[in-house]
């Protein structure tokens, strides 16, 4: 992120994917405070992290007022993930 910012990329143009796998809430909070967008995009891949844990982290970030900086999607690339 710092490399992109040093190159002049506007922080609101940066999206960090797979952020729902990051268990460090304060690190995510710091990124969001810097106006960087984060994506919760492994929803449904419960072998990596439970959807319950993702939802709890998402709610905590929403409670902190970051609704405009959070993106939700799913990175389902195999049929086996649909089970």
Coordinates of N, CA, C and O in Angstrom, one line a residue:
X1 N 0.8 -1.2 0.0 CA 0.0 0.0 0.0 C 0.9 1.3 0.0 O 0.6 2.2 -0.7
X2 N 1.9 1.2 0.8 CA 2.7 2.4 0.9 C 3.4 2.7 -0.4 O 3.6 3.9 -0.8
X3 N 3.8 1.7 -1.1 CA 4.4 1.9 -2.5 C 3.5 2.6 -3.4 O 3.8 3.5 -4.1
X4 N 2.2 2.1 -3.4 CA 1.2 2.8 -4.3 C 1.0 4.2 -3.9 O 0.9 5.1 -4.7
X5 N 0.9 4.4 -2.6 CA 0.7 5.8 -2.1 C 1.9 6.7 -2.4 O 1.7 7.8 -2.9
X6 N 3.1 6.2 -2.3 CA 4.3 6.9 -2.6 C 4.3 7.2 -4.1 O 4.9 8.2 -4.5
X7 N 3.7 6.4 -4.9 CA 3.7 6.6 -6.4 C 2.6 7.6 -6.8 O 2.4 7.9 -8.0
X8 N 1.8 8.1 -5.8 CA 0.8 9.1 -6.1 C -0.6 8.5 -6.3 O -1.5 9.2 -6.7
X9 N -0.8 7.2 -6.1 CA -2.1 6.6 -6.2 C -3.0 7.1 -5.1 O -2.6 7.1 -3.9
X10 N -4.2 7.6 -5.4 CA -5.1 8.1 -4.4 C -5.6 6.9 -3.6 O -5.9 5.8 -4.1
X11 N -5.6 7.0 -2.3 CA -6.0 5.9 -1.4 C -7.4 5.3 -1.7 O -7.6 4.1 -1.6
X12 N -8.3 6.2 -2.1 CA -9.7 5.7 -2.4 C -9.8 4.9 -3.7 O -10.8 4.4 -4.0
X13 N -8.7 4.8 -4.4 CA -8.6 4.0 -5.6 C -8.0 2.7 -5.4 O -7.9 1.8 -6.3
X14 N -7.6 2.4 -4.2 CA -7.0 1.1 -3.8 C -8.0 0.2 -3.1 O -8.7 0.7 -2.3
X15 N -8.0 -1.0 -3.6 CA -8.9 -2.0 -3.0 C -8.0 -3.2 -2.6 O -7.3 -3.8 -3.5
X16 N -8.0 -3.6 -1.3 CA -7.2 -4.8 -0.9 C -8.2 -6.0 -0.8 O -9.1 -6.0 0.1
X17 N -8.0 -6.9 -1.6 CA -8.8 -8.1 -1.6 C -8.4 -9.1 -0.5 O -7.4 -9.0 0.1
X18 N -9.3 -10.0 -0.3 CA -9.1 -11.1 0.7 C -8.9 -10.6 2.1 O -8.3 -11.2 2.9
X19 N -9.4 -9.4 2.4 CA -9.1 -8.8 3.7 C -9.9 -9.5 4.8 O -9.6 -9.3 5.9
X20 N -11.0 -10.2 4.4 CA -11.7 -10.9 5.4 C -10.9 -12.1 6.0 O -11.3 -12.6 7.1
X21 N -9.8 -12.4 5.4 CA -8.9 -13.5 6.0 C -7.9 -12.9 7.0 O -7.3 -13.6 7.7
X22 N -7.8 -11.6 7.0 CA -6.9 -10.9 8.0 C -7.6 -10.9 9.4 O -8.7 -10.3 9.5
X23 N -7.0 -11.5 10.3 CA -7.6 -11.6 11.7 C -7.3 -10.4 12.5 O -7.8 -10.2 13.6
X24 N -6.4 -9.5 12.0 CA -6.0 -8.3 12.8 C -6.9 -7.2 12.5 O -6.8 -6.4 11.6
X25 N -7.9 -7.0 13.4 CA -8.9 -5.9 13.2 C -8.3 -4.6 13.2 O -8.7 -3.7 12.4
X26 N -7.3 -4.3 14.0 CA -6.7 -3.0 14.1 C -5.9 -2.7 12.8 O -5.9 -1.5 12.4
X27 N -5.3 -3.7 12.2 CA -4.6 -3.4 11.0 C -5.6 -3.0 9.9 O -5.4 -2.1 9.1
X28 N -6.8 -3.7 9.8 CA -7.8 -3.3 8.9 C -8.4 -1.9 9.2 O -8.6 -1.1 8.3
X29 N -8.5 -1.6 10.5 CA -9.0 -0.3 10.9 C -8.0 0.8 10.5 O -8.4 1.8 10.0
X30 N -6.7 0.5 10.6 CA -5.7 1.5 10.2 C -5.8 1.8 8.7 O -5.7 2.9 8.2
X31 N -6.0 0.7 7.9 CA -6.1 0.8 6.4 C -7.3 1.7 6.1 O -7.3 2.6 5.2
X32 N -8.4 1.4 6.7 CA -9.6 2.1 6.5 C -9.5 3.6 6.9 O -10.0 4.4 6.2
X33 N -8.8 3.8 8.0 CA -8.6 5.2 8.4 C -7.8 6.0 7.4 O -7.9 7.2 7.3
X34 N -7.0 5.3 6.6 CA -6.2 5.9 5.6 C -6.9 6.0 4.3 O -6.4 6.4 3.2
X35 N -8.2 5.7 4.3 CA -9.1 5.8 3.1 C -9.0 4.7 2.1 O -9.4 4.9 1.0
X36 N -8.3 3.6 2.5 CA -8.1 2.5 1.6 C -9.3 1.6 1.7 O -9.9 1.4 2.8
X37 N -9.8 1.1 0.6 CA -11.0 0.2 0.5 C -10.5 -1.2 0.8 O -9.4 -1.6 0.4
X38 N -11.3 -2.0 1.5 CA -11.0 -3.4 1.7 C -12.1 -4.3 1.3 O -13.3 -3.9 1.3
X39 N -11.8 -5.5 0.7 CA -12.8 -6.4 0.2 C -12.9 -7.6 1.1 O -11.9 -8.3 1.4
X40 N -14.1 -7.9 1.4 CA -14.4 -9.2 2.0 C -14.9 -10.1 0.9 O -16.1 -10.1 0.5
X41 N -14.0 -10.8 0.3 CA -14.3 -11.5 -1.0 C -14.0 -13.0 -1.0 O -14.0 -13.6 -2.1
X42 N -13.9 -13.6 0.2 CA -13.8 -15.0 0.2 C -15.0 -15.6 1.0 O -14.9 -16.7 1.5
X43 N -16.1 -14.9 1.0 CA -17.3 -15.3 1.6 C -17.7 -16.6 1.0 O -17.7 -16.8 -0.2
X44 N -18.0 -17.6 1.8 CA -18.4 -18.9 1.3 C -17.3 -19.9 1.4 O -17.5 -21.1 1.3
X45 N -16.1 -19.5 1.5 CA -14.9 -20.4 1.6 C -14.6 -20.7 3.1 O -13.7 -20.1 3.7
X46 N -15.5 -21.5 3.7 CA -15.4 -21.8 5.1 C -14.2 -22.6 5.5 O -13.9 -22.6 6.7
X47 N -13.5 -23.2 4.6 CA -12.3 -23.9 5.0 C -11.2 -22.9 5.4 O -10.3 -23.3 6.1
X48 N -11.3 -21.7 5.0 CA -10.3 -20.7 5.3 C -10.7 -19.9 6.6 O -9.9 -19.6 7.4
X49 N -12.0 -19.6 6.7 CA -12.5 -18.9 7.8 C -14.0 -19.0 7.8 O -14.6 -19.0 6.8
X50 N -14.6 -19.1 9.0 CA -16.1 -19.3 9.0 C -16.8 -18.0 8.6 O -16.3 -16.9 8.8
X51 N -17.9 -18.2 8.0 CA -18.7 -17.0 7.6 C -19.2 -16.2 8.8 O -19.3 -15.0 8.8
X52 N -19.3 -16.9 9.9 CA -19.7 -16.3 11.2 C -18.6 -15.3 11.6 O -18.8 -14.2 12.0
X53 N -17.3 -15.8 11.5 CA -16.2 -14.9 11.9 C -16.1 -13.7 11.0 O -15.8 -12.6 11.4
X54 N -16.4 -13.9 9.7 CA -16.4 -12.8 8.7 C -17.5 -11.8 9.1 O -17.2 -10.6 9.1
X55 N -18.6 -12.3 9.4 CA -19.8 -11.4 9.7 C -19.5 -10.6 11.0 O -19.8 -9.4 11.0
X56 N -18.9 -11.3 12.0 CA -18.6 -10.5 13.2 C -17.6 -9.4 13.0 O -17.8 -8.3 13.5
X57 N -16.6 -9.7 12.2 CA -15.6 -8.6 11.9 C -16.2 -7.5 11.0 O -16.0 -6.3 11.3
X58 N -17.1 -7.9 10.1 CA -17.7 -6.9 9.2 C -18.6 -6.0 10.1 O -18.6 -4.8 9.9
X59 N -19.4 -6.6 11.0 CA -20.2 -5.8 11.9 C -19.4 -4.8 12.7 O -19.8 -3.6 12.9
X60 N -18.3 -5.3 13.2 CA -17.4 -4.4 14.0 C -16.9 -3.2 13.2 O -16.8 -2.1 13.7
X61 N -16.5 -3.5 11.9 CA -16.1 -2.4 11.1 C -17.2 -1.4 10.7 O -17.0 -0.2 10.6
X62 N -18.4 -2.0 10.5 CA -19.6 -1.2 10.2 C -19.9 -0.3 11.4 O -20.2 0.9 11.2
X63 N -19.8 -0.9 12.6 CA -20.0 -0.1 13.8 C -19.1 1.1 14.0 O -19.4 2.1 14.6
X64 N -17.9 0.9 13.4 CA -16.9 2.0 13.4 C -17.1 3.0 12.3 O -16.3 4.0 12.2
X65 N -18.1 2.8 11.5 CA -18.5 3.8 10.4 C -17.8 3.7 9.1 O -17.7 4.6 8.3
X66 N -17.3 2.5 8.8 CA -16.6 2.3 7.5 C -17.4 1.7 6.4 O -16.9 1.2 5.4
X67 N -18.7 1.9 6.4 CA -19.6 1.3 5.4 C -19.2 1.7 4.0 O -19.5 1.0 3.0
X68 N -18.7 2.9 3.8 CA -18.3 3.3 2.4 C -17.0 2.8 1.9 O -16.6 3.1 0.8
X69 N -16.3 2.1 2.8 CA -14.9 1.6 2.4 C -14.9 0.1 2.3 O -13.8 -0.5 2.1
X70 N -16.0 -0.6 2.5 CA -16.1 -2.1 2.5 C -16.8 -2.6 1.3 O -17.8 -2.1 0.9
X71 N -16.1 -3.6 0.7 CA -16.7 -4.2 -0.5 C -17.0 -5.7 -0.2 O -16.1 -6.4 0.5
X72 N -18.1 -6.2 -0.6 CA -18.5 -7.6 -0.4 C -18.6 -8.3 -1.7 O -19.3 -7.8 -2.6
X73 N -18.1 -9.5 -1.7 CA -18.2 -10.4 -2.9 C -17.8 -11.8 -2.5 O -17.5 -12.1 -1.4
X74 N -17.8 -12.7 -3.5 CA -17.3 -14.0 -3.2 C -16.4 -14.4 -4.4 O -16.7 -14.1 -5.5
X75 N -15.4 -15.1 -4.0 CA -14.4 -15.6 -5.0 C -14.6 -17.1 -5.2 O -13.7 -17.9 -4.9
X76 N -15.7 -17.4 -5.7 CA -16.0 -18.8 -5.9 C -15.5 -19.2 -7.3 O -16.1 -18.8 -8.3
X77 N -14.5 -20.1 -7.3 CA -13.9 -20.5 -8.6 C -14.0 -21.9 -8.9 O -13.6 -22.4 -10.0
X78 N -14.6 -22.7 -7.9 CA -14.7 -24.1 -8.1 C -16.1 -24.6 -7.7 O -16.7 -24.0 -6.8
X79 N -16.6 -25.6 -8.4 CA -17.9 -26.1 -8.0 C -17.9 -26.6 -6.5 O -18.9 -26.5 -5.8
X80 N -16.8 -27.1 -6.1 CA -16.7 -27.7 -4.7 C -17.0 -26.6 -3.7 O -17.4 -27.0 -2.5
X81 N -16.8 -25.3 -4.0 CA -17.0 -24.3 -3.0 C -18.5 -24.0 -2.8 O -18.9 -23.4 -1.9
X82 N -19.3 -24.5 -3.7 CA -20.8 -24.3 -3.6 C -21.5 -25.3 -2.7 O -22.7 -25.2 -2.4
X83 N -20.7 -26.2 -2.1 CA -21.3 -27.2 -1.2 C -21.6 -26.7 0.2 O -21.0 -25.8 0.7

